[in-house]
Short mmCIF file of C-alpha atoms in Angstrom, two decimals:
data_model
loop_
_atom_site.label_atom_id
_atom_site.label_comp_id
_atom_site.label_asym_id
_atom_site.label_seq_id
_atom_site.Cartn_x
_atom_site.Cartn_y
_atom_site.Cartn_z
CA UNK A 275 -0.37 -5.00 -23.72
CA UNK A 276 1.46 -8.32 -23.75
CA UNK A 277 5.16 -9.04 -23.42
CA UNK A 278 7.74 -9.69 -26.11
CA UNK A 279 9.23 -12.45 -23.99
CA UNK A 280 11.93 -13.39 -26.51
CA UNK A 281 13.93 -10.48 -25.11
CA UNK A 282 17.22 -11.98 -23.85
CA UNK A 283 16.58 -10.71 -20.32
CA UNK A 284 12.97 -11.93 -20.21
CA UNK A 285 13.15 -15.32 -21.89
CA UNK A 286 14.98 -17.01 -18.96
CA UNK A 287 12.20 -16.02 -16.54
CA UNK A 288 9.13 -16.72 -18.68
CA UNK A 289 7.48 -19.72 -20.28
CA UNK A 290 5.36 -19.78 -23.42
CA UNK A 291 2.46 -21.50 -21.66
CA UNK A 292 2.08 -18.61 -19.19
CA UNK A 293 1.90 -15.90 -21.87
CA UNK A 294 -1.81 -15.46 -22.54
CA UNK A 295 -4.24 -13.04 -24.16
CA UNK A 296 -7.78 -12.21 -23.12
CA UNK A 297 -8.66 -12.33 -26.83
CA UNK A 298 -6.88 -15.06 -28.83
CA UNK A 299 -7.32 -13.05 -32.03
CA UNK A 300 -4.98 -10.38 -30.67
CA UNK A 301 -1.95 -12.61 -30.40
CA UNK A 302 0.69 -12.15 -27.71
CA UNK A 303 3.03 -9.50 -29.11
CA UNK A 304 3.42 -6.14 -27.40
CA UNK A 305 2.59 -3.78 -30.26
CA UNK A 306 1.94 -0.85 -27.90
CA UNK A 307 5.51 -1.14 -26.55
CA UNK A 308 4.37 -0.93 -22.95
CA UNK A 309 4.01 -4.38 -21.36
CA UNK A 310 7.57 -5.40 -22.18
CA UNK A 311 8.90 -2.42 -20.26
CA UNK A 312 6.58 -3.16 -17.33
CA UNK A 313 7.98 -6.71 -17.33
CA UNK A 314 11.63 -5.64 -17.29
CA UNK A 315 11.27 -3.59 -14.12
CA UNK A 316 8.97 -6.13 -12.44
CA UNK A 317 11.63 -8.81 -12.99
CA UNK A 318 14.83 -6.85 -12.30
CA UNK A 319 13.92 -3.66 -10.46
CA UNK A 320 16.46 -0.91 -11.09
CA UNK A 321 18.06 -2.07 -14.34
CA UNK A 322 20.27 1.02 -14.57
CA UNK A 323 22.08 0.13 -11.34
CA UNK A 324 22.35 -3.54 -12.32
CA UNK A 325 23.91 -2.67 -15.67
CA UNK A 326 26.49 -0.49 -13.91
CA UNK A 327 27.45 -3.34 -11.58
CA UNK A 328 29.70 -6.32 -12.32
CA UNK A 329 28.17 -8.95 -10.02
CA UNK A 330 25.88 -11.82 -10.91
CA UNK A 331 22.14 -11.13 -10.78
CA UNK A 332 19.81 -13.68 -9.21
CA UNK A 333 16.12 -13.68 -10.12
CA UNK A 334 13.97 -15.90 -7.91
CA UNK A 335 10.56 -15.14 -9.37
CA UNK A 336 9.13 -15.66 -12.82
CA UNK A 337 7.09 -13.64 -15.27
CA UNK A 338 3.54 -14.32 -16.45
CA UNK A 339 1.46 -12.12 -18.74
CA UNK A 340 -2.18 -11.83 -19.72
CA UNK A 341 -2.73 -9.32 -22.50
CA UNK A 342 -5.83 -7.15 -22.01
CA UNK A 343 -5.01 -4.21 -24.33
CA UNK A 344 -4.44 -4.23 -28.10
CA UNK A 345 -3.42 -1.32 -30.32
CA UNK A 346 -6.44 0.07 -32.15
CA UNK A 347 -8.89 -2.09 -30.16
CA UNK A 348 -10.52 -0.01 -27.45
CA UNK A 349 -12.18 -1.90 -24.61
CA UNK A 350 -15.43 -0.59 -23.18
CA UNK A 351 -14.44 0.98 -19.81
CA UNK A 352 -17.51 -0.62 -18.22
CA UNK A 353 -16.14 -4.05 -19.13
CA UNK A 354 -12.68 -3.69 -17.61
CA UNK A 355 -13.82 -5.20 -14.32
CA UNK A 356 -14.94 -8.38 -16.05
CA UNK A 357 -11.84 -8.34 -18.26
CA UNK A 358 -9.56 -8.10 -15.21
CA UNK A 359 -11.34 -10.98 -13.47
CA UNK A 360 -11.13 -13.10 -16.62
CA UNK A 361 -7.42 -12.36 -16.96
CA UNK A 362 -6.73 -13.44 -13.37
CA UNK A 363 -8.86 -16.56 -13.77
CA UNK A 364 -7.09 -17.63 -16.97
CA UNK A 365 -3.58 -17.45 -15.56
CA UNK A 366 -4.64 -19.23 -12.36
CA UNK A 367 -6.21 -22.06 -14.36
CA UNK A 368 -3.14 -22.26 -16.59
CA UNK A 369 -0.72 -22.31 -13.64
CA UNK A 370 -2.53 -23.23 -10.41
CA UNK A 371 -1.07 -23.44 -6.94
CA UNK A 372 1.52 -20.68 -7.29
CA UNK A 373 2.22 -17.67 -5.11
CA UNK A 374 1.31 -14.85 -7.44
CA UNK A 375 1.50 -11.04 -7.42
CA UNK A 376 -0.71 -9.19 -9.89
CA UNK A 377 0.63 -6.00 -11.43
CA UNK A 378 -1.49 -3.80 -13.71
CA UNK A 379 -0.40 -0.56 -15.35
CA UNK A 380 -3.71 -0.10 -17.20
CA UNK A 381 -5.94 2.72 -15.96
CA UNK A 382 -8.99 4.69 -17.06
CA UNK A 383 -8.64 7.18 -19.89
CA UNK A 384 -7.00 10.57 -19.49
CA UNK A 385 -10.44 12.20 -19.54
CA UNK A 386 -11.74 10.19 -16.56
CA UNK A 387 -12.59 12.21 -13.45
CA UNK A 388 -12.80 10.21 -10.24
CA UNK A 389 -13.99 11.20 -6.78
CA UNK A 390 -12.84 8.10 -4.91
CA UNK A 391 -16.16 6.27 -5.07
CA UNK A 392 -16.03 2.68 -6.35
CA UNK A 393 -16.51 1.97 -10.03
CA UNK A 394 -17.51 -1.35 -11.61
CA UNK A 395 -13.81 -1.86 -12.41
CA UNK A 396 -12.43 -1.13 -8.94
CA UNK A 397 -15.20 -3.11 -7.21
CA UNK A 398 -14.51 -6.13 -9.43
CA UNK A 399 -10.84 -6.08 -8.45
CA UNK A 400 -11.76 -5.69 -4.76
CA UNK A 401 -13.93 -8.79 -5.11
CA UNK A 402 -11.16 -10.64 -6.94
CA UNK A 403 -8.70 -9.90 -4.13
CA UNK A 404 -11.10 -10.65 -1.27
CA UNK A 405 -12.12 -14.01 -2.81
CA UNK A 406 -15.36 -14.33 -0.83
CA UNK A 407 -15.98 -17.98 -0.07
CA UNK A 408 -12.64 -19.03 -1.61
CA UNK A 409 -9.06 -19.62 -0.58
CA UNK A 410 -6.13 -17.87 -2.13
CA UNK A 411 -6.24 -14.10 -1.73
CA UNK A 412 -3.41 -12.45 -3.65
CA UNK A 413 -1.53 -9.17 -3.70
CA UNK A 414 -2.76 -6.85 -6.45
CA UNK A 415 -0.90 -3.68 -7.43
CA UNK A 416 -2.14 -0.98 -9.81
CA UNK A 417 -0.73 2.27 -11.13
CA UNK A 418 -2.27 5.51 -9.91
CA UNK A 419 -2.61 7.02 -13.39
CA UNK A 420 -0.71 9.93 -14.84
CA UNK A 421 -0.74 13.69 -14.97
CA UNK A 422 -0.16 14.81 -18.56
CA UNK A 423 2.01 17.57 -19.99
CA UNK A 424 -1.19 19.41 -20.92
CA UNK A 425 -2.37 19.27 -17.30
CA UNK A 426 0.92 20.79 -16.18
CA UNK A 427 0.77 23.52 -18.84
CA UNK A 428 -2.65 24.53 -17.56
CA UNK A 429 -2.07 24.38 -13.82
CA UNK A 430 1.66 23.95 -13.16
CA UNK A 431 3.42 21.71 -10.64
CA UNK A 432 2.35 20.55 -8.06
CA UNK A 433 -1.10 22.12 -8.52
CA UNK A 434 -1.88 19.90 -11.51
CA UNK A 435 -1.04 16.81 -9.45
CA UNK A 436 -3.26 17.97 -6.61
CA UNK A 437 -6.33 18.38 -8.83
CA UNK A 438 -5.67 15.39 -11.12
CA UNK A 439 -7.10 12.44 -9.23
CA UNK A 440 -6.12 8.78 -9.25
CA UNK A 441 -7.96 6.96 -12.03
CA UNK A 442 -9.82 3.67 -12.09
CA UNK A 443 -9.20 1.08 -10.78
CA UNK A 444 -6.85 2.83 -8.36
CA UNK A 445 -9.65 3.64 -5.90
CA UNK A 446 -10.11 -0.05 -5.10
CA UNK A 447 -9.77 -0.59 -1.35
CA UNK A 448 -7.78 -3.84 -1.44
CA UNK A 449 -5.18 -2.97 -4.07
CA UNK A 450 -1.86 -1.30 -3.42
CA UNK A 451 -2.06 1.80 -5.61
CA UNK A 452 1.36 3.11 -6.62
CA UNK A 453 2.28 6.68 -7.49
CA UNK A 454 5.68 8.04 -8.39
CA UNK A 455 8.55 10.15 -7.11
CA UNK A 456 11.66 11.68 -8.70
CA UNK A 457 14.69 9.50 -8.06
CA UNK A 458 17.39 11.42 -9.95
CA UNK A 459 18.45 14.97 -10.80
CA UNK A 460 19.87 16.17 -14.12
CA UNK A 461 23.54 17.11 -13.92
CA UNK A 462 24.03 20.91 -13.76
CA UNK A 463 25.96 20.87 -17.04
CA UNK A 464 23.05 19.26 -18.89
CA UNK A 465 20.57 21.75 -17.42
CA UNK A 466 22.66 24.74 -18.47
CA UNK A 467 23.23 23.41 -21.97
CA UNK A 468 19.59 22.59 -22.71
CA UNK A 469 17.80 25.61 -21.37
CA UNK A 470 15.37 23.24 -19.67
CA UNK A 471 15.23 22.26 -16.03
CA UNK A 472 13.58 19.39 -14.14
CA UNK A 473 10.06 20.18 -13.01
CA UNK A 474 10.78 18.73 -9.57
CA UNK A 475 13.93 17.96 -7.61
CA UNK A 476 15.17 14.57 -6.53
CA UNK A 477 13.03 13.17 -3.71
CA UNK A 478 9.90 15.08 -4.72
CA UNK A 479 6.51 13.85 -5.92
CA UNK A 480 6.88 13.02 -9.61
CA UNK A 481 5.12 15.44 -11.99
CA UNK A 482 3.51 12.35 -13.54
CA UNK A 483 1.85 11.21 -10.31
CA UNK A 484 -1.88 11.69 -9.67
CA UNK A 485 -3.28 12.01 -6.14
CA UNK A 486 -6.46 11.77 -4.03
CA UNK A 487 -6.30 15.24 -2.50
CA UNK A 488 -9.65 16.37 -3.97
CA UNK A 489 -11.49 13.21 -2.94
CA UNK A 490 -13.96 13.21 -0.07
CA UNK A 491 -12.96 12.30 3.46
CA UNK A 492 -14.44 8.78 3.47
CA UNK A 493 -12.44 7.62 0.45
CA UNK A 494 -9.33 5.41 0.70
CA UNK A 495 -5.88 7.00 0.84
CA UNK A 496 -4.41 6.79 -2.67
CA UNK A 497 -1.71 6.24 -3.73
CA UNK A 498 -0.41 4.40 -0.68
CA UNK A 499 3.25 4.38 -1.78
CA UNK A 500 5.54 6.09 -4.29
CA UNK A 501 8.17 4.35 -6.42
CA UNK A 502 10.57 5.68 -9.11
CA UNK A 503 8.60 7.29 -11.96
CA UNK A 504 10.99 9.75 -13.55
CA UNK A 505 10.54 13.46 -14.08
CA UNK A 506 9.59 15.94 -16.80
CA UNK A 507 11.61 18.94 -17.91
CA UNK A 508 10.30 22.43 -18.62
CA UNK A 509 11.35 25.78 -20.01
CA UNK A 510 8.64 27.46 -17.95
CA UNK A 511 5.97 27.05 -20.62
CA UNK A 512 6.16 23.58 -22.14
CA UNK A 513 6.67 20.22 -20.46
CA UNK A 514 8.40 17.17 -21.91
CA UNK A 515 9.55 13.72 -20.88
CA UNK A 516 13.33 13.35 -20.69
CA UNK A 517 15.27 10.07 -21.11
CA UNK A 518 17.91 11.21 -18.61
CA UNK A 519 15.26 11.45 -15.90
CA UNK A 520 13.46 8.23 -16.80
CA UNK A 521 13.77 4.71 -15.46
CA UNK A 522 15.53 2.18 -17.70
CA UNK A 523 13.77 -0.98 -18.81
CA UNK A 524 13.61 -3.68 -21.46
CA UNK A 525 12.54 -2.63 -24.95
CA UNK A 526 9.74 -4.25 -26.92
CA UNK A 527 11.85 -3.69 -30.08
CA UNK A 528 14.87 -5.39 -28.55
CA UNK A 529 16.44 -6.29 -31.89
CA UNK A 530 16.92 -2.57 -32.51
CA UNK A 531 17.83 -1.60 -28.94
CA UNK A 532 17.71 -3.83 -25.86
CA UNK A 533 16.77 -1.03 -23.45
CA UNK A 534 14.60 2.07 -23.49
CA UNK A 535 13.57 4.86 -21.13
CA UNK A 536 10.36 4.18 -19.22
CA UNK A 537 8.53 6.57 -16.91
CA UNK A 538 5.36 7.63 -15.10
CA UNK A 539 3.23 5.50 -12.78
CA UNK A 540 3.55 2.45 -15.06
CA UNK A 541 7.25 2.37 -14.17
CA UNK A 542 6.42 2.97 -10.51
CA UNK A 543 3.96 0.08 -10.16
CA UNK A 544 6.40 -2.23 -11.99
CA UNK A 545 9.08 -1.38 -9.43
CA UNK A 546 6.63 -1.98 -6.57
CA UNK A 547 5.84 -5.42 -8.03
CA UNK A 548 9.55 -6.26 -8.08
CA UNK A 549 9.88 -5.16 -4.46
CA UNK A 550 6.86 -7.24 -3.39
CA UNK A 551 8.38 -10.24 -5.20
CA UNK A 552 11.63 -9.82 -3.30
CA UNK A 553 9.74 -9.79 0.01
CA UNK A 554 7.78 -12.90 -0.96
CA UNK A 555 10.97 -14.63 -2.12
CA UNK A 556 12.52 -13.94 1.28
CA UNK A 557 9.41 -14.95 3.26
CA UNK A 558 7.21 -17.15 1.03
CA UNK A 559 4.83 -18.05 3.87
CA UNK A 560 3.74 -14.45 4.48
CA UNK A 561 0.16 -13.55 3.65
CA UNK A 562 -0.35 -11.04 0.83
CA UNK A 563 -1.94 -8.72 3.40
CA UNK A 564 1.37 -8.85 5.28
CA UNK A 565 3.52 -8.06 2.25
CA UNK A 566 1.22 -5.13 1.54
CA UNK A 567 1.57 -4.02 5.17
CA UNK A 568 5.37 -4.30 5.11
CA UNK A 569 5.64 -2.15 1.99
CA UNK A 570 3.52 0.58 3.54
CA UNK A 571 5.17 0.19 6.95
CA UNK A 572 8.65 0.59 5.45
CA UNK A 573 7.68 3.77 3.59
CA UNK A 574 8.91 7.21 4.61
CA UNK A 575 8.49 10.72 3.25
CA UNK A 576 11.50 12.64 2.01
CA UNK A 577 12.43 16.05 3.33
CA UNK A 578 11.31 17.52 -0.01
CA UNK A 579 7.82 16.05 0.39
CA UNK A 580 7.47 17.19 3.99
CA UNK A 581 8.73 20.69 3.28
CA UNK A 582 6.25 21.13 0.42
CA UNK A 583 3.22 20.48 2.61
CA UNK A 584 4.42 20.76 6.21
CA UNK A 585 7.14 23.37 5.82
CA UNK A 586 5.85 25.76 8.47
CA UNK A 587 4.45 25.24 11.94
CA UNK A 588 1.02 26.43 10.82
CA UNK A 589 0.98 23.85 7.99
CA UNK A 590 2.34 20.97 10.04
CA UNK A 591 -0.98 19.90 11.55
CA UNK A 592 -3.18 16.84 11.14
CA UNK A 593 -5.98 18.78 9.46
CA UNK A 594 -3.79 20.77 7.07
CA UNK A 595 -0.33 19.87 5.82
CA UNK A 596 -0.23 16.29 7.07
CA UNK A 597 -3.52 15.48 5.36
CA UNK A 598 -2.21 16.98 2.10
CA UNK A 599 1.05 15.06 2.48
CA UNK A 600 -0.83 11.79 2.98
CA UNK A 601 -3.28 12.38 0.11
CA UNK A 602 -0.56 13.30 -2.42
CA UNK A 603 2.45 11.22 -1.40
CA UNK A 604 0.70 8.35 0.39
CA UNK A 605 2.85 6.96 3.17
CA UNK A 606 6.02 7.75 1.22
CA UNK A 607 8.76 5.72 -0.45
CA UNK A 608 9.04 2.06 0.63
CA UNK A 609 12.40 0.56 1.54
CA UNK A 610 13.20 -3.06 0.75
CA UNK A 611 15.83 -3.20 3.50
CA UNK A 612 13.40 -1.89 6.10
CA UNK A 613 10.70 -4.32 4.94
CA UNK A 614 12.97 -7.37 4.94
CA UNK A 615 14.98 -7.09 8.10
CA UNK A 616 15.39 -5.73 11.59
CA UNK A 617 18.51 -3.99 12.86
CA UNK A 618 19.94 -3.45 16.31
CA UNK A 619 18.12 -0.10 16.57
CA UNK A 620 14.90 -1.08 14.75
CA UNK A 621 12.64 -4.05 15.42
CA UNK A 622 9.60 -5.14 13.39
CA UNK A 623 6.95 -7.37 14.96
CA UNK A 624 4.49 -9.11 12.62
CA UNK A 625 1.13 -10.55 13.65
CA UNK A 626 -1.06 -12.57 11.26
CA UNK A 627 -4.39 -13.24 12.91
CA UNK A 628 -8.14 -13.32 12.42
CA UNK A 629 -11.25 -12.38 14.36
CA UNK A 630 -15.01 -12.52 13.98
CA UNK A 631 -16.05 -8.85 13.87
CA UNK A 632 -19.76 -9.43 14.47
CA UNK A 633 -22.08 -12.04 15.92
CA UNK A 634 -25.68 -12.83 14.99
CA UNK A 635 -27.47 -15.40 17.14
CA UNK A 636 -30.14 -16.18 14.53
CA UNK A 637 -31.46 -14.83 11.24
CA UNK A 638 -33.98 -12.56 13.00
CA UNK A 639 -31.59 -11.11 15.56
CA UNK A 640 -29.60 -7.93 15.02
CA UNK A 641 -25.84 -8.51 14.72
CA UNK A 642 -23.61 -7.20 17.48
CA UNK A 643 -19.95 -6.27 17.67
CA UNK A 644 -18.16 -9.41 18.70
CA UNK A 645 -14.37 -9.77 18.98
CA UNK A 646 -11.27 -7.66 19.26
CA UNK A 647 -7.62 -8.56 19.72
CA UNK A 648 -5.18 -7.09 22.20
CA UNK A 649 -1.43 -7.78 22.14
CA UNK A 650 1.17 -7.10 24.79
CA UNK A 651 4.23 -5.59 23.13
CA UNK A 652 7.53 -7.17 24.20
CA UNK A 653 9.34 -3.86 24.47
CA UNK A 654 12.40 -3.73 26.74
CA UNK A 655 11.02 -1.12 29.17
CA UNK A 656 14.15 -0.85 31.29
CA UNK A 657 16.45 -0.53 28.27
CA UNK A 658 14.31 2.30 26.88
CA UNK A 659 14.15 4.07 30.23
CA UNK A 660 17.91 3.77 30.67
CA UNK A 661 18.44 5.80 27.49
CA UNK A 662 17.65 8.95 29.44
CA UNK A 663 15.25 11.83 29.18
CA UNK A 664 16.72 13.27 25.96
CA UNK A 665 16.63 10.05 23.91
CA UNK A 666 14.00 9.88 21.16
CA UNK A 667 12.26 6.83 19.75
CA UNK A 668 9.52 5.99 17.25
CA UNK A 669 6.63 3.55 17.51
CA UNK A 670 4.94 2.67 14.21
CA UNK A 671 1.85 0.55 13.58
CA UNK A 672 0.39 -0.69 10.26
CA UNK A 673 -2.82 -2.69 9.90
CA UNK A 674 -3.74 -4.41 6.60
CA UNK A 675 -6.82 -6.45 5.68
CA UNK A 676 -9.07 -7.17 2.69
CA UNK A 677 -12.74 -6.19 2.62
CA UNK A 678 -15.49 -7.82 0.63
CA UNK A 679 -17.16 -5.12 -1.50
CA UNK A 680 -20.89 -4.55 -1.33
CA UNK A 681 -22.67 -7.02 -3.63
CA UNK A 682 -25.02 -4.29 -4.88
CA UNK A 683 -22.86 -1.17 -4.90
CA UNK A 684 -25.68 0.85 -3.32
CA UNK A 685 -25.61 3.21 -0.41
CA UNK A 686 -22.27 4.96 -0.81
CA UNK A 687 -23.69 7.79 1.28
CA UNK A 688 -23.20 5.45 4.24
CA UNK A 689 -19.48 4.64 4.48
CA UNK A 690 -20.27 1.24 5.98
CA UNK A 691 -22.23 0.05 2.95
CA UNK A 692 -19.30 -0.63 0.57
CA UNK A 693 -16.86 -2.57 2.84
CA UNK A 694 -17.98 -5.75 4.56
CA UNK A 695 -16.30 -4.65 7.80
CA UNK A 696 -13.62 -2.30 9.03
CA UNK A 697 -10.77 -2.69 11.50
CA UNK A 698 -8.99 -0.08 13.56
CA UNK A 699 -5.94 -0.07 15.84
CA UNK A 700 -4.91 1.87 18.88
CA UNK A 701 -2.29 1.72 21.63
CA UNK A 702 -2.57 2.56 25.29
CA UNK A 703 -1.71 6.04 26.42
CA UNK A 704 1.35 6.21 28.68
CA UNK A 705 -0.87 6.82 31.73
CA UNK A 706 -3.37 4.01 30.92
CA UNK A 707 -3.31 0.54 32.42
CA UNK A 708 -4.69 -2.43 30.50
CA UNK A 709 -8.18 -2.24 32.01
CA UNK A 710 -8.60 1.45 31.22
CA UNK A 711 -7.26 0.92 27.71
CA UNK A 712 -9.65 -1.92 26.93
CA UNK A 713 -12.59 0.03 28.29
CA UNK A 714 -11.72 2.90 25.99
CA UNK A 715 -11.41 0.88 22.78
CA UNK A 716 -14.10 -1.70 23.41
CA UNK A 717 -17.61 -0.34 23.84
CA UNK A 718 -18.80 -3.73 25.08
CA UNK A 719 -16.49 -3.53 28.08
CA UNK A 720 -17.87 -0.20 29.29
CA UNK A 721 -20.53 -0.40 31.93
CA UNK A 722 -24.06 0.79 31.26
CA UNK A 723 -23.99 4.55 31.01
CA UNK A 724 -20.22 4.76 31.43
CA UNK A 725 -18.87 7.25 28.87
CA UNK A 726 -15.92 6.65 26.62
CA UNK A 727 -12.71 8.29 27.76
CA UNK A 728 -12.13 9.77 24.32
CA UNK A 729 -10.13 9.17 21.18
CA UNK A 730 -6.72 7.57 20.89
CA UNK A 731 -3.38 9.04 21.72
CA UNK A 732 -2.88 12.64 20.56
CA UNK A 733 0.74 11.70 19.85
CA UNK A 734 -0.12 9.98 16.53
CA UNK A 735 1.48 11.94 13.68
CA UNK A 736 -1.23 11.36 11.05
CA UNK A 737 -4.18 10.88 13.38
CA UNK A 738 -7.15 8.54 13.21
CA UNK A 739 -9.29 11.03 11.30
CA UNK A 740 -6.85 10.80 8.38
CA UNK A 741 -5.55 7.24 8.48
CA UNK A 742 -8.81 5.35 9.17
CA UNK A 743 -9.97 5.21 5.54
CA UNK A 744 -9.75 2.28 3.16
CA UNK A 745 -8.41 -1.09 4.32
CA UNK A 746 -4.81 -0.32 5.23
CA UNK A 747 -3.91 2.08 8.02
CA UNK A 748 -0.51 3.23 9.24
CA UNK A 749 0.70 5.81 11.74
CA UNK A 750 3.58 6.53 14.09
CA UNK A 751 4.42 8.26 17.35
CA UNK A 752 7.67 10.15 17.82
CA UNK A 753 8.31 10.66 21.52
CA UNK A 754 10.86 10.27 24.23
CA UNK A 755 12.13 6.74 24.76
CA UNK A 756 10.96 6.86 28.38
CA UNK A 757 7.44 7.86 27.29
CA UNK A 758 7.30 5.10 24.66
CA UNK A 759 8.37 2.52 27.22
CA UNK A 760 4.93 2.95 28.83
CA UNK A 761 3.10 2.03 25.62
CA UNK A 762 2.70 -1.70 26.16
CA UNK A 763 -0.53 -2.72 24.39
CA UNK A 764 -1.91 -2.55 20.89
CA UNK A 765 -5.52 -3.43 20.10
CA UNK A 766 -7.25 -4.32 16.84
CA UNK A 767 -11.00 -3.92 16.91
CA UNK A 768 -13.91 -3.92 14.42
CA UNK A 769 -16.20 -1.18 13.18
CA UNK A 770 -19.32 -1.48 11.05
CA UNK A 771 -19.75 -2.76 7.51
CA UNK A 772 -22.46 -4.39 5.43
CA UNK A 773 -21.89 -7.73 7.14
CA UNK A 774 -23.23 -5.89 10.18
CA UNK A 775 -25.95 -3.69 8.69
CA UNK A 776 -27.43 -6.07 6.09
CA UNK A 777 -28.25 -9.07 8.23
CA UNK A 778 -30.50 -10.66 5.60
CA UNK A 779 -27.40 -11.51 3.53
CA UNK A 780 -26.27 -13.98 6.19
CA UNK A 781 -22.63 -12.87 6.47
CA UNK A 782 -22.66 -11.46 10.01
CA UNK A 783 -20.82 -14.47 11.49
CA UNK A 784 -18.00 -14.38 8.95
CA UNK A 785 -14.38 -14.20 10.10
CA UNK A 786 -11.86 -11.64 8.91
CA UNK A 787 -8.10 -12.04 8.82
CA UNK A 788 -5.61 -9.22 9.18
CA UNK A 789 -1.91 -8.45 9.34
CA UNK A 790 -0.44 -6.15 11.95
CA UNK A 791 3.11 -4.78 11.83
CA UNK A 792 4.48 -2.93 14.86
CA UNK A 793 7.98 -1.51 15.06
CA UNK A 794 10.05 0.41 17.54
CA UNK A 795 13.10 2.40 16.51
CA UNK A 796 15.75 4.42 18.34
CA UNK A 797 18.24 5.24 15.57
CA UNK A 798 20.35 7.72 17.57
CA UNK A 799 20.61 5.69 20.74
CA UNK A 800 23.37 3.30 21.71
CA UNK A 801 21.17 0.29 22.44
CA UNK A 802 20.64 -3.12 20.86
CA UNK A 803 16.85 -3.13 20.79
CA UNK A 804 16.71 -6.31 18.73
CA UNK A 805 18.58 -8.40 21.31
CA UNK A 806 16.58 -6.84 24.12
CA UNK A 807 13.28 -7.69 22.42
CA UNK A 808 14.35 -11.27 21.73
CA UNK A 809 15.33 -11.62 25.38
CA UNK A 810 11.97 -10.20 26.48
CA UNK A 811 10.11 -12.66 24.24
CA UNK A 812 12.09 -15.59 25.65
CA UNK A 813 11.26 -14.50 29.19
CA UNK A 814 7.55 -14.45 28.34
CA UNK A 815 7.51 -17.78 26.49
CA UNK A 816 5.66 -20.51 28.40
CA UNK A 817 7.85 -23.32 29.70
CA UNK A 818 6.54 -26.90 29.81
CA UNK A 819 6.89 -28.43 33.28
CA UNK A 820 6.68 -32.18 33.77
CA UNK A 821 4.44 -33.18 36.66
#
């Protein structure tokens, strides 16, 4: 809805030439009092903590705005895809050659019911991100959409969140869709005095946050992450927003008051945009697919989230509680510290690579599966084994890539018709050598009539049947350090898509790039994994010998 960039905290990080409007007749002012608050969090993150501190604040990114919403001027929902593409095009023409992160807190109307299938809006954004035939893919973040007080009155919490699905364009495969969690509790004295109580406790899914629990199995996992969104209060019958449980941001009416409470998934996606900017500031050469992967990879569920869905042994299974946990809370709450750096007990490995998923010899031939990638993990096997039989460790893998959406939008009944291709990952089982592992994951390496040895490791917490939807996949294995020391290889391999099935479109020989993040962690063990991994990498590095 535009940004009132004369705000004293926004004017130093914005320029008049990069404040635009999709309709020049609308002007630039934020008369809905929404975009200015989105901007404040996207620039500064947690303003409440910053205002309580006394140190200097450094901002290393800048703010741009393209206004696509005007008070009293409803856009046709069918046109939002074109509007979004126009908005991105205008700012890129105005300020070319910049690293840019798109953040949108505009969603379909409250009455929209989605089932996870692509809409014209979500498909347009997928195409914008994939940039078929162009350079310059970007990171695009959208809000999941909100659960209203009326929804909660009718169904209660968390039932209303479970049946209120993510709205357009949040079902787009390539975006990072952001839901919300409760970051703070009300003080006991305030609860007692008001007669109201928070709907959810600190660390829980925010009452505002919509989910993808009711979507079909082939739909992408949405939201992927949760960021601060505030909480509602209730007396058991009615539900209300509360300033004490909201995020703090910049006010559109800053001459009256410089700050105002801000909440729901608009606040959450703004915070995610700030976090992504901090990662890109630290590592400006990273691909947007990698920043997206790091945010998901760094995410963890709180005890409150896990207890809600996986509180008993019967619930804590891949097909029951873990699926619900994933479809309501995504992969959890991202951590900037975990995304930015390694520690002695936790090491992140990042791979940015590409492959050609399929190969077609000529226009009349049927495409075939073509390439995969296999990486040898530089884990310090001896150091892990020396930790002893009781030591625990975690291996985590995240794979991120952008798909090109189907140019016609037909054939959703076949899950390979919408994405251009798909990628999957797996690691070797502890008892598998490299040859057996490759034979299992690569059908082309199996001899004629030789059966597959089955699915991937049963040790994965989420499981391939849950995680292998959409275009970002993440999972982890908690096991003994000795057992994890035998997991040495990770493979990335293709599965079908319309590049493969629709050969007449001539895209079968296209290449696809991806980002892979692999980490190992032993938080309770007395071992410097980081130094051990660096030493292992140096041992494996080729040495030039003069002859």
